[in-house]
PDB file of C-alpha atoms in Angstrom:
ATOM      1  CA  UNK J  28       1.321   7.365  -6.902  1.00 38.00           C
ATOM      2  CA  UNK J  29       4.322   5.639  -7.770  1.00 44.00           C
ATOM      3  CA  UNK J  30       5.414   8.145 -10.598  1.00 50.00           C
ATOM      4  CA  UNK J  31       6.553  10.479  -7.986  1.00 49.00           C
ATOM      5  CA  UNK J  32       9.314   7.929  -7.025  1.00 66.00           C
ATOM      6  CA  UNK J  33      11.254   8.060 -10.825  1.00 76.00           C
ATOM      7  CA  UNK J  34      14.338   9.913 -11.497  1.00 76.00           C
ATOM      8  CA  UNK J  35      14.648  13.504 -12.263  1.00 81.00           C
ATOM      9  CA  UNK J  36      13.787  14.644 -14.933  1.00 83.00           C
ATOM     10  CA  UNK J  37      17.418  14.244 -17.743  1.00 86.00           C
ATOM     11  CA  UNK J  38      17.404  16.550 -20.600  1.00 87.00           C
ATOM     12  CA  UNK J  39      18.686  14.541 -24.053  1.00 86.00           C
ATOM     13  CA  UNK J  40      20.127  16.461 -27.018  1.00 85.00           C
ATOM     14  CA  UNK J  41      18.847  15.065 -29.903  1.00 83.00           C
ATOM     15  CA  UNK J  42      20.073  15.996 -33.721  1.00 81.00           C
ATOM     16  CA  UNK J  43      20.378  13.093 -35.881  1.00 83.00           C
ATOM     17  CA  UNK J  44      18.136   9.282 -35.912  1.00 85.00           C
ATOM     18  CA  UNK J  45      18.902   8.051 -32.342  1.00 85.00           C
ATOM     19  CA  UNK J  46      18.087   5.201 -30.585  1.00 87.00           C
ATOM     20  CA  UNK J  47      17.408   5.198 -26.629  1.00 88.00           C
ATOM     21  CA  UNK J  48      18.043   1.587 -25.457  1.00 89.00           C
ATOM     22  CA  UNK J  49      16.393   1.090 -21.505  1.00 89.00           C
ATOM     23  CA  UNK J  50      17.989  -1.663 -19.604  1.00 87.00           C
ATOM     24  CA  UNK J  51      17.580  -3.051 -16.027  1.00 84.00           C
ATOM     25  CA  UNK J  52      20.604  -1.864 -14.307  1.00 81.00           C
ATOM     26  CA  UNK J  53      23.114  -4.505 -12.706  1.00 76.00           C
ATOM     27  CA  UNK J  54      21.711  -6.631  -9.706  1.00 72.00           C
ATOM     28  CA  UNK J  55      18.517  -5.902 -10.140  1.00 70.00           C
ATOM     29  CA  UNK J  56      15.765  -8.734  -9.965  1.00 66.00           C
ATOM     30  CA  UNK J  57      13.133  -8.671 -12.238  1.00 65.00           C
ATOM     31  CA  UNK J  58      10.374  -9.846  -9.743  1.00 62.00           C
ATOM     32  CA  UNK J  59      10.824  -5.679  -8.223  1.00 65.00           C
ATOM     33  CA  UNK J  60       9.864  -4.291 -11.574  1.00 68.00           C
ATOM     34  CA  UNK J  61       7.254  -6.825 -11.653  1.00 65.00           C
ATOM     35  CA  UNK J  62       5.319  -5.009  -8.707  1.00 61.00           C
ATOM     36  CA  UNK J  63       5.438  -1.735 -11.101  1.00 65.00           C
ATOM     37  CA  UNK J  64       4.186  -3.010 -14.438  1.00 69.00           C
ATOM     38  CA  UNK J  65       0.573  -1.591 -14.043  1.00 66.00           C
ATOM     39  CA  UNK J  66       1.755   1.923 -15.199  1.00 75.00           C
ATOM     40  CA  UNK J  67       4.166   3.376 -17.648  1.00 83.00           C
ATOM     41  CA  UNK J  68       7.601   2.970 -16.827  1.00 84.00           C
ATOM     42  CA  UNK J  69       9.608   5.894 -19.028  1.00 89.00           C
ATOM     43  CA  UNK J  70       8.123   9.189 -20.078  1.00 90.00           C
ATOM     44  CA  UNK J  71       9.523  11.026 -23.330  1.00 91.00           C
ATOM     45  CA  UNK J  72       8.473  15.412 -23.995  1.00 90.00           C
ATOM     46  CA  UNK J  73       9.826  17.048 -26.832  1.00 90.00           C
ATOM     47  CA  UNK J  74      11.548  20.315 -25.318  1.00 87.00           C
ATOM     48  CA  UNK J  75      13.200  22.840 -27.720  1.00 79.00           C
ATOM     49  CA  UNK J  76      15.781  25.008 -27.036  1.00 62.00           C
ATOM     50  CA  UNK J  77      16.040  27.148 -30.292  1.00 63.00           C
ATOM     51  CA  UNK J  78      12.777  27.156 -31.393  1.00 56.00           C
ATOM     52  CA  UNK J  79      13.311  24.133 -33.097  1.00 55.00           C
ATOM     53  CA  UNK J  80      13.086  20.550 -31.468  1.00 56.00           C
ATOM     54  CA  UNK J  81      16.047  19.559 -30.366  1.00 74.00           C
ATOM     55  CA  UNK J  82      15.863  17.495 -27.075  1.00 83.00           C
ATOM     56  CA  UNK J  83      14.200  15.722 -24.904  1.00 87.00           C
ATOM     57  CA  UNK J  84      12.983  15.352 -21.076  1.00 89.00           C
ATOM     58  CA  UNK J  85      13.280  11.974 -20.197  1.00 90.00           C
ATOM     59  CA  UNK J  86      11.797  10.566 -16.471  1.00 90.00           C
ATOM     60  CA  UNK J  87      12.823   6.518 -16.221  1.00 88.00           C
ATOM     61  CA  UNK J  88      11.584   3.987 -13.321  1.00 84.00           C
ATOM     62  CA  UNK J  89      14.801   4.540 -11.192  1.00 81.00           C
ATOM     63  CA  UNK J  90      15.368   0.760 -12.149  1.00 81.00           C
ATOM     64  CA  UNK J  91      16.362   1.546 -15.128  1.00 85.00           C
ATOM     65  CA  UNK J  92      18.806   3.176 -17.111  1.00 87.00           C
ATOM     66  CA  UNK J  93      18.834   4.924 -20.660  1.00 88.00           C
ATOM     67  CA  UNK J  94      21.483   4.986 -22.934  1.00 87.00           C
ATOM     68  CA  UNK J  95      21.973   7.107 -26.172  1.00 86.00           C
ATOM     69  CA  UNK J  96      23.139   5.798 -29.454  1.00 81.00           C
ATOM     70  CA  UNK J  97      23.528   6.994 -32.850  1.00 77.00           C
ATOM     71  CA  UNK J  98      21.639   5.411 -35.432  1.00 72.00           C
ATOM     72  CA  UNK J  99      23.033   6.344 -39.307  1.00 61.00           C
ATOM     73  CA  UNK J 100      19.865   4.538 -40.985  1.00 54.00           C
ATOM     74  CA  UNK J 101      16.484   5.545 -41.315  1.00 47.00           C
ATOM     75  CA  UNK J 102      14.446   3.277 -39.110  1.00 48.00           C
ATOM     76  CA  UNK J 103      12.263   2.628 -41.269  1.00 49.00           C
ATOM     77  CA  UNK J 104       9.717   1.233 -41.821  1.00 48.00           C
ATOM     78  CA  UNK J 105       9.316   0.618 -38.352  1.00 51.00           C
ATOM     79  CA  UNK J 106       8.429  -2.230 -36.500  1.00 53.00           C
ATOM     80  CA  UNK J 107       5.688  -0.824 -34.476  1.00 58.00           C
ATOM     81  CA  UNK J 108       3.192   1.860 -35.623  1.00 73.00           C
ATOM     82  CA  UNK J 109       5.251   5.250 -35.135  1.00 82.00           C
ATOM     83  CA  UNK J 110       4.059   8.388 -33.148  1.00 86.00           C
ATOM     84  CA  UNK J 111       4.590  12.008 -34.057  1.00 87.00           C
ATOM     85  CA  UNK J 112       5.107  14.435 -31.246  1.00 88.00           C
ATOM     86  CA  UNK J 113       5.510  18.184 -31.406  1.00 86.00           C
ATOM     87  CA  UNK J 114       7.082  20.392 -29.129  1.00 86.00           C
ATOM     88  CA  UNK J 115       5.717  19.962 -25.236  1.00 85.00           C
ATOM     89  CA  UNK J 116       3.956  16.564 -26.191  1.00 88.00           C
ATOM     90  CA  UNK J 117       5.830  13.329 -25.033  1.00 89.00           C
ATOM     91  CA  UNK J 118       5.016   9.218 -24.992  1.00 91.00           C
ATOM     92  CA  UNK J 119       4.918   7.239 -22.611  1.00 89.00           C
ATOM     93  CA  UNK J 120       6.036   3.567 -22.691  1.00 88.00           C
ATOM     94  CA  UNK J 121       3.831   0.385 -21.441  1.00 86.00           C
ATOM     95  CA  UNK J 122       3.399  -3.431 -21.736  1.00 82.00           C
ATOM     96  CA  UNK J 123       1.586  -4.045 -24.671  1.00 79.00           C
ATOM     97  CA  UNK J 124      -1.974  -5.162 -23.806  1.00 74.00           C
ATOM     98  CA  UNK J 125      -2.214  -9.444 -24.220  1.00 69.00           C
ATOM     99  CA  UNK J 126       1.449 -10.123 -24.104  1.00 72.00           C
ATOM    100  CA  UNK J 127       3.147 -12.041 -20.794  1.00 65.00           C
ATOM    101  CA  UNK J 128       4.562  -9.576 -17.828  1.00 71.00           C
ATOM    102  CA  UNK J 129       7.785 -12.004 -17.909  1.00 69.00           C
ATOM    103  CA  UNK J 130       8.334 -11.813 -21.819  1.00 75.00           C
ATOM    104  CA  UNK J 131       7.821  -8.186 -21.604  1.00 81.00           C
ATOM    105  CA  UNK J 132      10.348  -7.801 -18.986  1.00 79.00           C
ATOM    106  CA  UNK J 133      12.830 -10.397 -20.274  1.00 78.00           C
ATOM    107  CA  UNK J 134      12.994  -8.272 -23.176  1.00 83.00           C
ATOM    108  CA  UNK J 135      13.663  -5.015 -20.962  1.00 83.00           C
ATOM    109  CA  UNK J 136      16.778  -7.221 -19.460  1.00 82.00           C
ATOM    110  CA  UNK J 137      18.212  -7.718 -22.808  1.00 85.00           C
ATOM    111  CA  UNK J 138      17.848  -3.956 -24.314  1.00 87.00           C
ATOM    112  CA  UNK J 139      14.460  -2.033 -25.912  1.00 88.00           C
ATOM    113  CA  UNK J 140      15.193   0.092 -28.286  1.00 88.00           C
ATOM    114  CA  UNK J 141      12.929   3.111 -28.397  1.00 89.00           C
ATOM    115  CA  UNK J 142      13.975   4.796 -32.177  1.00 89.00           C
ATOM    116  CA  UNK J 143      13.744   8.129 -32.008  1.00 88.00           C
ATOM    117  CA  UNK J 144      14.171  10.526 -35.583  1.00 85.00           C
ATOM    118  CA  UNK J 145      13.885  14.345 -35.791  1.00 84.00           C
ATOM    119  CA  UNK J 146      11.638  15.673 -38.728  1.00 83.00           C
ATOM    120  CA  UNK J 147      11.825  19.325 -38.160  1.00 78.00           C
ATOM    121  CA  UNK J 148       9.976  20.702 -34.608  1.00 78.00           C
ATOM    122  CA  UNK J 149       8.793  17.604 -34.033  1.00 85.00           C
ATOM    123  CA  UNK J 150      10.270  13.932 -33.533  1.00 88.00           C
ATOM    124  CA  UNK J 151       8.760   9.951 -34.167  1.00 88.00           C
ATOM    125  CA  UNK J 152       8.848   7.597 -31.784  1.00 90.00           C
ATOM    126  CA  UNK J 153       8.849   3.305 -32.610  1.00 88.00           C
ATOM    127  CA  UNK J 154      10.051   0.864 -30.589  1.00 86.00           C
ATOM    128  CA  UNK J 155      11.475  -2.571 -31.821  1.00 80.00           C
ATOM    129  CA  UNK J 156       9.469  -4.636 -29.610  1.00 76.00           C
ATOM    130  CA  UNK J 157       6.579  -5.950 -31.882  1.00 75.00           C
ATOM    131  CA  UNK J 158       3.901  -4.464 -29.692  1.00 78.00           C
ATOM    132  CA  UNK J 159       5.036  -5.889 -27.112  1.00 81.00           C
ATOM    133  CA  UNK J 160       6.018  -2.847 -25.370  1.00 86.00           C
ATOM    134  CA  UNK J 161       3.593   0.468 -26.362  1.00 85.00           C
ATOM    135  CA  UNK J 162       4.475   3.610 -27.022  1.00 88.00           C
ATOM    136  CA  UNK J 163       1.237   6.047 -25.788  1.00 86.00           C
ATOM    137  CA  UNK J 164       0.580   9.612 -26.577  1.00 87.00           C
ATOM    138  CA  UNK J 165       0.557  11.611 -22.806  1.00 83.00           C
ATOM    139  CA  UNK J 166      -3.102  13.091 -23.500  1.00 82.00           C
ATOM    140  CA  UNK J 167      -4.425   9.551 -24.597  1.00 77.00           C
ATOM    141  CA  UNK J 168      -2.966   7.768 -20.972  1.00 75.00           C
ATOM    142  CA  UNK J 169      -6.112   6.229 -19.443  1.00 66.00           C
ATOM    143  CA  UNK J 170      -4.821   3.954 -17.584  1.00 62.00           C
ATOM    144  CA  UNK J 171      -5.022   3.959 -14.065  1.00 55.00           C
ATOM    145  CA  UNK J 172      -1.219   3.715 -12.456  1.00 56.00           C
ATOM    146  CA  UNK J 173      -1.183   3.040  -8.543  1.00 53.00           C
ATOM    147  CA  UNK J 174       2.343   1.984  -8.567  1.00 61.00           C
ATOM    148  CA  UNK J 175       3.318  -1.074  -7.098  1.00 70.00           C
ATOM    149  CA  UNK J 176       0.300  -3.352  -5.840  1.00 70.00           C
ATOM    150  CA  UNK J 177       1.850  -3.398  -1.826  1.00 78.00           C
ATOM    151  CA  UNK J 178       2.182   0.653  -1.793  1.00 79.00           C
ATOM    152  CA  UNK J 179      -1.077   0.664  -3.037  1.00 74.00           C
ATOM    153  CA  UNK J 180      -2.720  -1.343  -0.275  1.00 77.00           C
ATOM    154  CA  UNK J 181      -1.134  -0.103   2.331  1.00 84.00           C
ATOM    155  CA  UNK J 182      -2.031   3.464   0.951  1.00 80.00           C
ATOM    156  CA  UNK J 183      -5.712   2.459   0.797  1.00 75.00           C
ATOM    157  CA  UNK J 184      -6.187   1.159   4.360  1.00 81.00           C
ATOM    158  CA  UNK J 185      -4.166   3.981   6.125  1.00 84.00           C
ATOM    159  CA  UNK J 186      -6.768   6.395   4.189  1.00 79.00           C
ATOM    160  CA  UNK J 187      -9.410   4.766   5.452  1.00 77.00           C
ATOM    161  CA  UNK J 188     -10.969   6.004   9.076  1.00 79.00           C
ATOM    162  CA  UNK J 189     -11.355   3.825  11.371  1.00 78.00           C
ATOM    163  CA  UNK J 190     -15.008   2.754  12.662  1.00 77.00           C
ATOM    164  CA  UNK J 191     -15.278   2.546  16.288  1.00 74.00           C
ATOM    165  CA  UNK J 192     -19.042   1.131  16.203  1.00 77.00           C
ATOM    166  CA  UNK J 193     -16.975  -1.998  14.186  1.00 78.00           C
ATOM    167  CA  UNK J 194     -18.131  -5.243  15.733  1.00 79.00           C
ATOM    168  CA  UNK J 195     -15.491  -7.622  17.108  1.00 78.00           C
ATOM    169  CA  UNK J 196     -15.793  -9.544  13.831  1.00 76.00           C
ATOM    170  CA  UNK J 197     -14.866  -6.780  11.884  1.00 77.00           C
ATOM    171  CA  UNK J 198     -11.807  -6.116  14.273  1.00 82.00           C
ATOM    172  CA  UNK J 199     -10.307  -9.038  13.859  1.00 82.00           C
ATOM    173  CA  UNK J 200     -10.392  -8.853   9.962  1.00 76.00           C
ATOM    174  CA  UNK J 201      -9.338  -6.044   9.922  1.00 82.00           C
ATOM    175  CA  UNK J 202      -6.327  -6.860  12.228  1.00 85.00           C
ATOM    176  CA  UNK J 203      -6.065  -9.992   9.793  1.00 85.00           C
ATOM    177  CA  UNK J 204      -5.540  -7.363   6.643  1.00 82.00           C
ATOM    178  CA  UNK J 205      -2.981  -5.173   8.364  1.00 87.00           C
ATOM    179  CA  UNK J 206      -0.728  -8.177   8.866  1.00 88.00           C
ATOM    180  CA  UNK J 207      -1.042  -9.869   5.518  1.00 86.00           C
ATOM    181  CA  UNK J 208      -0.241  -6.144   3.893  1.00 86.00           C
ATOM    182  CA  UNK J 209       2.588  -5.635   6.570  1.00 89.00           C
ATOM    183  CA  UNK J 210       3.604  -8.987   5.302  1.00 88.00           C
ATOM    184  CA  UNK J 211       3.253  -7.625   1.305  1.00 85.00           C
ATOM    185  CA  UNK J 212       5.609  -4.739   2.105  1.00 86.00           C
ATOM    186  CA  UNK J 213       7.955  -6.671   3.566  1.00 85.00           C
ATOM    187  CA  UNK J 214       8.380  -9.223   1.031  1.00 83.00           C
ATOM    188  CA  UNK J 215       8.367  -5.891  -1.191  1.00 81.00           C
ATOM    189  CA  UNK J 216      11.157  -4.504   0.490  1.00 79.00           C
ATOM    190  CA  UNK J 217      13.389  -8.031   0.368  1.00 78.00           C
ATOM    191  CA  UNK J 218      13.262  -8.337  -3.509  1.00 67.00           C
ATOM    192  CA  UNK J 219      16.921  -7.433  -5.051  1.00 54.00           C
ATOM    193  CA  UNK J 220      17.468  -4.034  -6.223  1.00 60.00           C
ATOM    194  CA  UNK J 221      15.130  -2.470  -3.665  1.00 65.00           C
ATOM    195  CA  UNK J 222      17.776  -2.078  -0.890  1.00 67.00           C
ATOM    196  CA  UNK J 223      19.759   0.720  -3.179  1.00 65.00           C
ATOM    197  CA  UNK J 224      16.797   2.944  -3.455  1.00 70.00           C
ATOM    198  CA  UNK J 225      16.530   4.960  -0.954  1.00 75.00           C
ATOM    199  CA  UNK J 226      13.413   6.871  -1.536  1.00 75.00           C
ATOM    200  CA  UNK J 227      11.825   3.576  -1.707  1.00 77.00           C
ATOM    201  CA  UNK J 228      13.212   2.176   1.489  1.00 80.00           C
ATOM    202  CA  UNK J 229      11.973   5.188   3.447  1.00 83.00           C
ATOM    203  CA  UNK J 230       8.770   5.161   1.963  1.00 83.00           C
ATOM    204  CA  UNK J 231       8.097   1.054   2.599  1.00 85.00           C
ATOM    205  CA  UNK J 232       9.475   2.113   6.092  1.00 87.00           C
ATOM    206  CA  UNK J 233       7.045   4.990   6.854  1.00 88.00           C
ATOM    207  CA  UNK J 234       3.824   2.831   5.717  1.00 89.00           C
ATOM    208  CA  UNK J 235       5.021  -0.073   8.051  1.00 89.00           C
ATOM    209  CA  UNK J 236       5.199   2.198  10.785  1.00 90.00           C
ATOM    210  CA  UNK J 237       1.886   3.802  10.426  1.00 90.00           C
ATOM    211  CA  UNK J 238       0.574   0.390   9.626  1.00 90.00           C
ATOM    212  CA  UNK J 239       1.917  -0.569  12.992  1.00 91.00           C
ATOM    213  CA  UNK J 240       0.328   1.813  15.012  1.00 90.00           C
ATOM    214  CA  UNK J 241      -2.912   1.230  13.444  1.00 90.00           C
ATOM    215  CA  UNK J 242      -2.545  -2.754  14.009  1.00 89.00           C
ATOM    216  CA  UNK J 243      -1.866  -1.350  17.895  1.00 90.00           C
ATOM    217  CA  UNK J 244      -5.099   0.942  18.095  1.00 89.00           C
ATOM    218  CA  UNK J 245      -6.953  -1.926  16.576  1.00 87.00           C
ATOM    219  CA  UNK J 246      -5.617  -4.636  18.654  1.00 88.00           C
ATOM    220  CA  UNK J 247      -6.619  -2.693  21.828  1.00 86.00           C
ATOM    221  CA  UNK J 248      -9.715  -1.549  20.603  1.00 85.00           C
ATOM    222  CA  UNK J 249     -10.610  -5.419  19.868  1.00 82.00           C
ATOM    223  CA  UNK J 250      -9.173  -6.419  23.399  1.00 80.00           C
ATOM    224  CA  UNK J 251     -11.712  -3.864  25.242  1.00 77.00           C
ATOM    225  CA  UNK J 252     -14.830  -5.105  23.118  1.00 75.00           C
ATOM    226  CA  UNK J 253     -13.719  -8.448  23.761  1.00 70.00           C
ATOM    227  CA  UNK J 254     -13.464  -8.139  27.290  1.00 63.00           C
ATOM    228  CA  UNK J 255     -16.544  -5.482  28.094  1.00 55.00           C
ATOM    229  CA  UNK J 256     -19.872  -5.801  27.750  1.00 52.00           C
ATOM    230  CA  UNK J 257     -20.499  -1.914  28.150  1.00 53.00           C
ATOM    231  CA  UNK J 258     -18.057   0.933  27.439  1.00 52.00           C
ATOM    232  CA  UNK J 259     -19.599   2.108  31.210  1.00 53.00           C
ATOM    233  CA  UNK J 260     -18.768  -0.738  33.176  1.00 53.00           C
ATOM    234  CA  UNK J 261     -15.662  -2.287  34.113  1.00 55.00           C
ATOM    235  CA  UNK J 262     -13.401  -4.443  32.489  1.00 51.00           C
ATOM    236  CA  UNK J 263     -14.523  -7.466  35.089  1.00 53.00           C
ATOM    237  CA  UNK J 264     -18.388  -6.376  35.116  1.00 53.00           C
ATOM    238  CA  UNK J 265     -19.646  -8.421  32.912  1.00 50.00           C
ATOM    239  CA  UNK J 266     -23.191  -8.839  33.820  1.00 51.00           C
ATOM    240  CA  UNK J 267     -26.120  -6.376  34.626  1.00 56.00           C
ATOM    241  CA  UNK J 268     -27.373  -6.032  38.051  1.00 63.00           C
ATOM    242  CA  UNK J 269     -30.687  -6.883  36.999  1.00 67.00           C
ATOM    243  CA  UNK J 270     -29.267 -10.338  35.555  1.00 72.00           C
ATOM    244  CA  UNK J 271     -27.634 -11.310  38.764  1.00 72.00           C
ATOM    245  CA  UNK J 272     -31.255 -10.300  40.752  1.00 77.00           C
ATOM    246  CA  UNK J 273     -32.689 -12.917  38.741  1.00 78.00           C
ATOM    247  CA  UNK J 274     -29.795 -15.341  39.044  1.00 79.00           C
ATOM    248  CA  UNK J 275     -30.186 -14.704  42.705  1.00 80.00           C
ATOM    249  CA  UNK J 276     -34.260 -14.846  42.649  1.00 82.00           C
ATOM    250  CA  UNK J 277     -33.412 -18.730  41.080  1.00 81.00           C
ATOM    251  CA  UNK J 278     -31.286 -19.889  43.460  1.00 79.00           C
ATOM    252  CA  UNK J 279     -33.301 -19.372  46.128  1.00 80.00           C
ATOM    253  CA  UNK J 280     -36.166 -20.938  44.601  1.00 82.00           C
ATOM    254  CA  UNK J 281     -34.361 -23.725  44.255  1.00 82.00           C
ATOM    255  CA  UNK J 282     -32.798 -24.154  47.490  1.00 81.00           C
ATOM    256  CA  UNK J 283     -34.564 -25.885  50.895  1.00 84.00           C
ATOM    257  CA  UNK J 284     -35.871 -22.847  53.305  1.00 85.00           C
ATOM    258  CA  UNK J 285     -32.864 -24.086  55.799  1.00 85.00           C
ATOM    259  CA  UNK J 286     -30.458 -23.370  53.819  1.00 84.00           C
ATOM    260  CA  UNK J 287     -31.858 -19.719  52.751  1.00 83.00           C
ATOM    261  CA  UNK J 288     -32.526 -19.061  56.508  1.00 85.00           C
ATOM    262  CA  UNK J 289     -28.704 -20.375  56.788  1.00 84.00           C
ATOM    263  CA  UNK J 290     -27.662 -17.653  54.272  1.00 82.00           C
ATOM    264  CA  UNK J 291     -29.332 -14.628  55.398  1.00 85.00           C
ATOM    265  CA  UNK J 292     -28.304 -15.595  59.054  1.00 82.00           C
ATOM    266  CA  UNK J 293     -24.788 -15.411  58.137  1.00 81.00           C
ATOM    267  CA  UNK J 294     -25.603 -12.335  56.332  1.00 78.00           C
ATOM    268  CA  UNK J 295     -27.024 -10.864  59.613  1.00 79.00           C
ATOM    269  CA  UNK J 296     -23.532 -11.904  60.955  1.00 76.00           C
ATOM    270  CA  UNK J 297     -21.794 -10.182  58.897  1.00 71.00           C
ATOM    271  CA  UNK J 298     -23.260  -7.275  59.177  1.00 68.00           C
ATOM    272  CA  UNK J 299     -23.388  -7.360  63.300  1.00 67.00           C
ATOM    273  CA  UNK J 300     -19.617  -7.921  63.098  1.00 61.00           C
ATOM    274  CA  UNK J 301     -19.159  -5.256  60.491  1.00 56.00           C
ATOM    275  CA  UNK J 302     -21.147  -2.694  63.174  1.00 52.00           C
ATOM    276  CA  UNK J 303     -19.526  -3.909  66.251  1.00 57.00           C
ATOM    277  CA  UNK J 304     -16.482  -2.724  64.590  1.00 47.00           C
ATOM    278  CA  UNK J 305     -17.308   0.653  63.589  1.00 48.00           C
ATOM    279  CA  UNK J 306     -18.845   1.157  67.176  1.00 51.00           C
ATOM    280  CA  UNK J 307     -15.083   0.079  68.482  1.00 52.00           C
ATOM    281  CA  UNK J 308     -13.172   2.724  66.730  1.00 45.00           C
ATOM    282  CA  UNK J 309     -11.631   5.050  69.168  1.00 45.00           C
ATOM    283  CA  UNK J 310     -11.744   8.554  67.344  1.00 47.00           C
ATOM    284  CA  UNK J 311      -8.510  10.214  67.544  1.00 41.00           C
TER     285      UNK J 311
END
């Protein structure tokens, strides 16, 4: 899951009507957050510290960053329908459902405002986005978050075993879908912004490598079936004895009696020559 890669958990004192404004940080290109909008992307939980709400724990897409201003007015009425949280509840913040990836993040780039105002042990949530971006209750989160669509593929093949019984067919697609996702991560990896994460690097790193040995066991596995007919033969015994009896059973049917009596006279030969030798070794 790609929620274990955002930041630490920051606790935000809160008194007064506040707004939270998330912005992409510098350098940062917005086809990497792309990869990431299938899941929430900031998580909000009312903490108290008094007995009385009075902050909050905020965890952010380590894209991102969060800044705290004061805001004198009301914000109301809001712009979006509002949510009421109590102490240990939180939000979390999507795309809204129907509205363009790139609009969604375009505004992100230029500053959402998340409005935040305390009304006693509890605070309300609205954005400013029109719906565009969604503020969701934590208990009410359905949706199904594998982070970004590369770590998710390369997840799902490394977990699954590998068939020995596959036919050579099924070999080489599967060799076929460990490049293209070895080809996904790295692209992944490239975009801008993805270089100063650490945690990501290592991790994009680690799933190549194990990718990478699996391509390898694959790859000889497919060479082995390729090449063998039987796991209990040789590599270059590719027929049955039985099939070359009958190979040999045609030939000579088809061939004039002189030359079989040819054949099995060198034969004979061969195996004179083979005895005279023996019977010529001087024992030592």
């Amino acid at each position: 899951m790609f929620e274990s890669l955002f930041t630490q958990p920051q606790l935000i004192h809160i008194t007064t009507a506040s707004r939270l404004v998330l912005t992409l940080k510098e350098n940062v290109s917005e086809q990497c957050l792309l990869q990431t909008m299938d899941g929430h992307i900031a998580e909000f939980i009312v903490v108290d510290d008094s007995g009385l709400a009075s902050g909050l724990i905020a965890r952010l897409h380590p894209l991102l960053q969060l800044n705290l201003a004061p805001f004198d007015d009301a914000p109301a009425p809001y712009l979006t329908p509002s949510l009421l949280r109590g102490l240990g509840q939180g939000v979390r913040l999507f795309t809204g459902l129907g509205y363009s990836l790139s609009l969604c993040i375009s505004l992100l780039r230029q500053g959402l405002i998340i409005y935040i105002e305390p009304e006693g042990a509890q605070f309300r949530f609205a954005t400013d986005s029109g719906n565009k971006w969604q503020l969701l209750e934590l208990e009410k989160d359905l949706r199904l978050f594998g982070g970004p669509s590369a770590l998710t593929r390369a997840q799902t093949i490394l977990a699954q075993p590998f068939d020995f019984e596959t036919s050579v067919q099924g070999l080489l697609l599967a060799l076929s879908e460990l490049d293209m996702v070895r080809r996904e991560l790295t692209r992944f990896a490239c975009d801008n912004g993805i270089e100063s994460q650490s945690t990501i690097i290592d991790m994009v790193a680690s799933l190549d490598r194990q990718l990478h040995r699996r391509q390898q066991l694959i790859a000889r596995h497919y060479q082995q079936s390729a090449e063998r007919t039987h796991w209990h033969y040789a590599a270059n015994q590719v027929e049955h004895s039985d099939l070359l009896q009958r190979k040999l059973a045609s030939y000579q049917s088809l061939a004039t009696p002189e030359l079989n009596a040819m054949v099995e006279q060198i034969l004979v030969d061969d195996n004179d020559d083979s005895l005279s030798l023996m019977t010529n070794v001087i024992p030592i």
